[in-house]
mmCIF file of C-alpha atoms in Angstrom:
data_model
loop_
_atom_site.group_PDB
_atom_site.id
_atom_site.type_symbol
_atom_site.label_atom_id
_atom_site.label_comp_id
_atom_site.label_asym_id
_atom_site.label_seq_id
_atom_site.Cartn_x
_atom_site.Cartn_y
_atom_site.Cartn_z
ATOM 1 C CA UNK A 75 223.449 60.813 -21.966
ATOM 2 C CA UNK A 76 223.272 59.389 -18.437
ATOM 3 C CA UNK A 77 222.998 55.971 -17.833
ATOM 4 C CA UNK A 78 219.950 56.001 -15.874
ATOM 5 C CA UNK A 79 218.506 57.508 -19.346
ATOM 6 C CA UNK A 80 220.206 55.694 -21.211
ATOM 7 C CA UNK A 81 218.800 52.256 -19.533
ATOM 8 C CA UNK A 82 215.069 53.599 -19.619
ATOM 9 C CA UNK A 83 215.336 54.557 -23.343
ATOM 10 C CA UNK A 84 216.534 50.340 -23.569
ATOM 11 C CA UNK A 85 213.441 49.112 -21.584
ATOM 12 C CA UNK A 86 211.534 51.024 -23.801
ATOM 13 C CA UNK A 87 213.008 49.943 -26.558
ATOM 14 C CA UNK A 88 213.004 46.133 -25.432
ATOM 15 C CA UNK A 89 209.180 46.794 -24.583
ATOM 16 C CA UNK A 90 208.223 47.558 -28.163
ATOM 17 C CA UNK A 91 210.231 44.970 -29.726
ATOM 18 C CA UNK A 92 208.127 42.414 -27.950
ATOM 19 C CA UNK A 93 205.057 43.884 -27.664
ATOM 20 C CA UNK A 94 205.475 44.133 -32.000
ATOM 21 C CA UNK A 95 205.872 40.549 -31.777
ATOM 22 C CA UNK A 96 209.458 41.051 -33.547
ATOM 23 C CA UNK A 97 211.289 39.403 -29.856
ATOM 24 C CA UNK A 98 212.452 36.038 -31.779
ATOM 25 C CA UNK A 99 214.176 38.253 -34.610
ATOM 26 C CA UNK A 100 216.373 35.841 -37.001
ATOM 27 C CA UNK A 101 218.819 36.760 -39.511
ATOM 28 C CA UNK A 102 219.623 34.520 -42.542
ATOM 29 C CA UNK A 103 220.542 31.242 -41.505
ATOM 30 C CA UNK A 104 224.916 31.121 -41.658
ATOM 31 C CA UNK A 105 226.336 29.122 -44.079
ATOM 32 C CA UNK A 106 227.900 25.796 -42.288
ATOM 33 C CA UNK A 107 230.862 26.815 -44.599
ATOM 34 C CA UNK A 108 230.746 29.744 -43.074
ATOM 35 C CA UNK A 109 229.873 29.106 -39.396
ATOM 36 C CA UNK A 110 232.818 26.849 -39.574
ATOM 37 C CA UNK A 111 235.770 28.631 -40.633
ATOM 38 C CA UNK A 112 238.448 29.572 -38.289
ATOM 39 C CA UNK A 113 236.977 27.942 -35.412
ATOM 40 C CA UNK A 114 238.172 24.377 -33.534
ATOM 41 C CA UNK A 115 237.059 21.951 -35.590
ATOM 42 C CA UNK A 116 236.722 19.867 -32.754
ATOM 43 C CA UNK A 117 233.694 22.257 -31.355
ATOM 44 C CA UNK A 118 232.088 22.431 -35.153
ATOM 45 C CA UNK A 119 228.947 20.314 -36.438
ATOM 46 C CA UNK A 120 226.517 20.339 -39.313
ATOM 47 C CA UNK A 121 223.394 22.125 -38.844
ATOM 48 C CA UNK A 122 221.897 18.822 -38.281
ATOM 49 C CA UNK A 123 224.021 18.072 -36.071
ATOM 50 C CA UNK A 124 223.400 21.079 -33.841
ATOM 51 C CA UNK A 125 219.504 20.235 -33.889
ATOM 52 C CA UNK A 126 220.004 17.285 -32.649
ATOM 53 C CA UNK A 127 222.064 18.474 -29.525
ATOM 54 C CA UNK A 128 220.138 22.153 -29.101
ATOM 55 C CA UNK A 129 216.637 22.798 -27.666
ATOM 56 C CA UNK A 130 215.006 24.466 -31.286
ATOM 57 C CA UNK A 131 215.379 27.593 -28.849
ATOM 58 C CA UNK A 132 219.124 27.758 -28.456
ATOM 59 C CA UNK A 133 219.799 26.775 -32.067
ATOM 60 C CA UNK A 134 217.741 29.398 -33.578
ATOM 61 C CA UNK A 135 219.653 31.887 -31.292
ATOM 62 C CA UNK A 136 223.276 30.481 -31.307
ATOM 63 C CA UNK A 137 223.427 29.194 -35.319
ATOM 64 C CA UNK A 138 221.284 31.544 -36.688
ATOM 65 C CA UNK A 139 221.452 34.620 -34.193
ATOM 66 C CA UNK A 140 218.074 34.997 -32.900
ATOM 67 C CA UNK A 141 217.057 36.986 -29.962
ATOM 68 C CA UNK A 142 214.983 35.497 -27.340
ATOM 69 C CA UNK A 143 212.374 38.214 -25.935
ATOM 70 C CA UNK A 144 213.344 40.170 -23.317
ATOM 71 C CA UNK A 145 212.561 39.243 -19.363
ATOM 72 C CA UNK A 146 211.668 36.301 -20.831
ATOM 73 C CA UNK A 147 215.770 33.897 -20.602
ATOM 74 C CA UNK A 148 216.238 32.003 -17.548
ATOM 75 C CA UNK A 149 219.037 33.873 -16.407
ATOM 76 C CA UNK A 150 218.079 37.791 -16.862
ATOM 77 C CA UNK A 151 217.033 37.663 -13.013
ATOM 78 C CA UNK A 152 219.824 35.147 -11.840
ATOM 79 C CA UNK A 153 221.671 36.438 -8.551
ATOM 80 C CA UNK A 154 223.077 32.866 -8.165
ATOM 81 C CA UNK A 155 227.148 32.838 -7.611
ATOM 82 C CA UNK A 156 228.710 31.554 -10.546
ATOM 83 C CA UNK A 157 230.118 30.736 -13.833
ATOM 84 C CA UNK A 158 227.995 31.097 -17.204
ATOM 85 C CA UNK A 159 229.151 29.059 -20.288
ATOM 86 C CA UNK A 160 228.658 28.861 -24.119
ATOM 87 C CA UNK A 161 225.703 26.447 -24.274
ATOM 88 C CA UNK A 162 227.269 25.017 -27.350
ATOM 89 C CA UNK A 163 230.792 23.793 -26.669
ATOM 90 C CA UNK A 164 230.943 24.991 -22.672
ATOM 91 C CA UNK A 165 233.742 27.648 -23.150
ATOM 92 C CA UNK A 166 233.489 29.693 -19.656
ATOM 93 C CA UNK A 167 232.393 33.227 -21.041
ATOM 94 C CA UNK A 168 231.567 34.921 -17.687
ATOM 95 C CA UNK A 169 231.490 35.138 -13.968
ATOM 96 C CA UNK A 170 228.338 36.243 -12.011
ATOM 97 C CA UNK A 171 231.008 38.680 -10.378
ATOM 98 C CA UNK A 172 230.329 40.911 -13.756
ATOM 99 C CA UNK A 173 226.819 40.415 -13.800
ATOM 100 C CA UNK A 174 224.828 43.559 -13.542
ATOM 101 C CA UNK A 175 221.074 44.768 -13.564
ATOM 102 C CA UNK A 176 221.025 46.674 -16.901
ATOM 103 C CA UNK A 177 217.244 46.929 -16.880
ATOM 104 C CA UNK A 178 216.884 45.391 -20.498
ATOM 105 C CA UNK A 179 215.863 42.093 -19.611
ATOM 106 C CA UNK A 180 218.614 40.276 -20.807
ATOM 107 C CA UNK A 181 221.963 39.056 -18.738
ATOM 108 C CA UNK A 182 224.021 41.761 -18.718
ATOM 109 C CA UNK A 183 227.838 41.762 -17.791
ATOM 110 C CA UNK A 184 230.679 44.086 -17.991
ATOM 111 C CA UNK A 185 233.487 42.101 -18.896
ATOM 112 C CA UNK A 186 234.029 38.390 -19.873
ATOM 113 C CA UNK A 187 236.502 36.207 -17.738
ATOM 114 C CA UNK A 188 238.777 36.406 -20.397
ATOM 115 C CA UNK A 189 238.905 38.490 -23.304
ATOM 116 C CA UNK A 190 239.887 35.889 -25.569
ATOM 117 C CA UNK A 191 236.579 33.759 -24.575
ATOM 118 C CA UNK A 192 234.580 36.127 -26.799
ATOM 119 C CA UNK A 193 235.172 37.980 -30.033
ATOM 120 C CA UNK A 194 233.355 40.814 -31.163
ATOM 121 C CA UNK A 195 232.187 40.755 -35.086
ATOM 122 C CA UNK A 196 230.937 43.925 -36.599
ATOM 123 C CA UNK A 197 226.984 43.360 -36.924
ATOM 124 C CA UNK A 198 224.955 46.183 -39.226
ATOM 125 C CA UNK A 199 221.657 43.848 -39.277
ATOM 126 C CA UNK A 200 218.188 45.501 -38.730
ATOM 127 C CA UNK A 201 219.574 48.634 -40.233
ATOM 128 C CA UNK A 202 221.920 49.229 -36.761
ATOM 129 C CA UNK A 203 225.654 49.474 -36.257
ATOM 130 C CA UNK A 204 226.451 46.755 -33.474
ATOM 131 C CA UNK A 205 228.867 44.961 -32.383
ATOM 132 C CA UNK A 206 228.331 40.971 -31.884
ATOM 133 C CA UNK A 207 229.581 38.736 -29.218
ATOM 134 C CA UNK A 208 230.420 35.293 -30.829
ATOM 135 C CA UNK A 209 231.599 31.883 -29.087
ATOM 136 C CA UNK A 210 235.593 31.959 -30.541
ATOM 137 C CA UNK A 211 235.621 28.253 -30.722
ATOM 138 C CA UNK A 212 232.320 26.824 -31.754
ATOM 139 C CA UNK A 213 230.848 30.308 -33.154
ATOM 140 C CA UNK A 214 227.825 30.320 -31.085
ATOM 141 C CA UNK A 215 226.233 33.862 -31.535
ATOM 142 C CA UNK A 216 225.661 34.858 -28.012
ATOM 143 C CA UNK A 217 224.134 38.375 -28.196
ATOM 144 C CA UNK A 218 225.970 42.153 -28.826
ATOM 145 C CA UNK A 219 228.355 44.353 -26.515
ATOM 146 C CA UNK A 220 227.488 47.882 -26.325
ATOM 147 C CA UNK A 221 229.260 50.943 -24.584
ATOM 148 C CA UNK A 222 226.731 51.682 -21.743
ATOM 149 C CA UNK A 223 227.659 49.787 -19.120
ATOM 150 C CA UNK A 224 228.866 50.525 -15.529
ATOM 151 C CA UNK A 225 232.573 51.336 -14.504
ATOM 152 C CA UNK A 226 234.954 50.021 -14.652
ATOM 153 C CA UNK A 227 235.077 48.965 -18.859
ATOM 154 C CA UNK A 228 231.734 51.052 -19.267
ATOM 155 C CA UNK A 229 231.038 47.670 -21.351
ATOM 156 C CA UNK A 230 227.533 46.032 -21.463
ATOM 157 C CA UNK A 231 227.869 42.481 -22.743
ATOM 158 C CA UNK A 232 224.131 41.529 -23.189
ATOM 159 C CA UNK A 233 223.791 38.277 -23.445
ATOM 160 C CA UNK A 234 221.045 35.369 -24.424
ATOM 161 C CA UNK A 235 220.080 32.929 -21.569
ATOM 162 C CA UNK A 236 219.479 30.540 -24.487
ATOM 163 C CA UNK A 237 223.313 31.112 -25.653
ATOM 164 C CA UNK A 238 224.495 30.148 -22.209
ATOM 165 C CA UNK A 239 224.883 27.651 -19.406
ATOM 166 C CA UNK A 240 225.241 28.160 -15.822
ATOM 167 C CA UNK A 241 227.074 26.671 -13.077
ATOM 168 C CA UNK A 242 226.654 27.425 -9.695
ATOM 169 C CA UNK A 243 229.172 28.043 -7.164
ATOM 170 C CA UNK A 244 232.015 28.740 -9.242
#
């Protein structure tokens, strides 16, 4: 399928989701047990803790893996040079040098600035096969990686403004 398809069949896609009113999907709230384990415990807090330091936006996306609605994040239409961070613990995840316009209406990238900045969790929620993009030191869910992207990994990290930071310049 070619990407240009590909990216319309996504738009479409993202267009229904919102227009169903389904854009702020949540999955069952993770366990603080859970959330916790095998990250630095230095980047870990209670849920409570987390609401008191997240907007109720970027908590319900980052602890409980929402999805903000698409064209809708601060930084799906950012052409600003720099570096984007885990709004959570400020790990740098990626460079606006990877940024690309994937026509979804989320930030799209194709590769982070370091591999090891994100891990990738098998996600079969909604009835799909994905592939989730996690913060590996706080656990921050930051959105899903999918195979469409452009050359040269063919990756498309898509990303939630609400999971991230930005700083300019970098």
């Amino acid at each position: 399928m070619s990407s240009n398809k590909t990216a319309g069949i996504i738009v479409a896609a993202a267009a229904l989701f919102a227009v169903a009113g389904l854009a702020a999907v949540k999955r069952a709230p993770k366990p603080a047990a859970v959330s916790a384990k095998g990250f630095d415990p230095k980047y870990t807090k209670t849920d409570a803790e987390w609401k008191k330091v997240l907007t109720p936006e970027q908590y319900d996306v980052t602890r409980h893996a929402g999805t903000e609605a698409p064209f809708s994040g601060k930084y799906w239409n950012n052409h600003e040079r720099g570096i984007y961070k885990c709004v959570d613990c400020g790990l740098t995840l990626f460079s606006s040098d990877t940024k690309f316009e994937s026509g979804t209406g989320w930030p799209s990238f194709w590769a982070p600035i370091d591999k090891t900045h994100v891990r990738e969790v098998a996600d079969h929620s909604l009835m799909m096969d994905r592939t989730e993009v996690i913060c590996p030191r706080c656990g921050a869910h930051l959105g899903h990686v999918f195979d469409d992207g452009p050359a040269p990994t063919h990756l498309r990290y898509c990303m939630n403004s609400a999971a991230l930071t930005f700083e300019k310049g970098k």
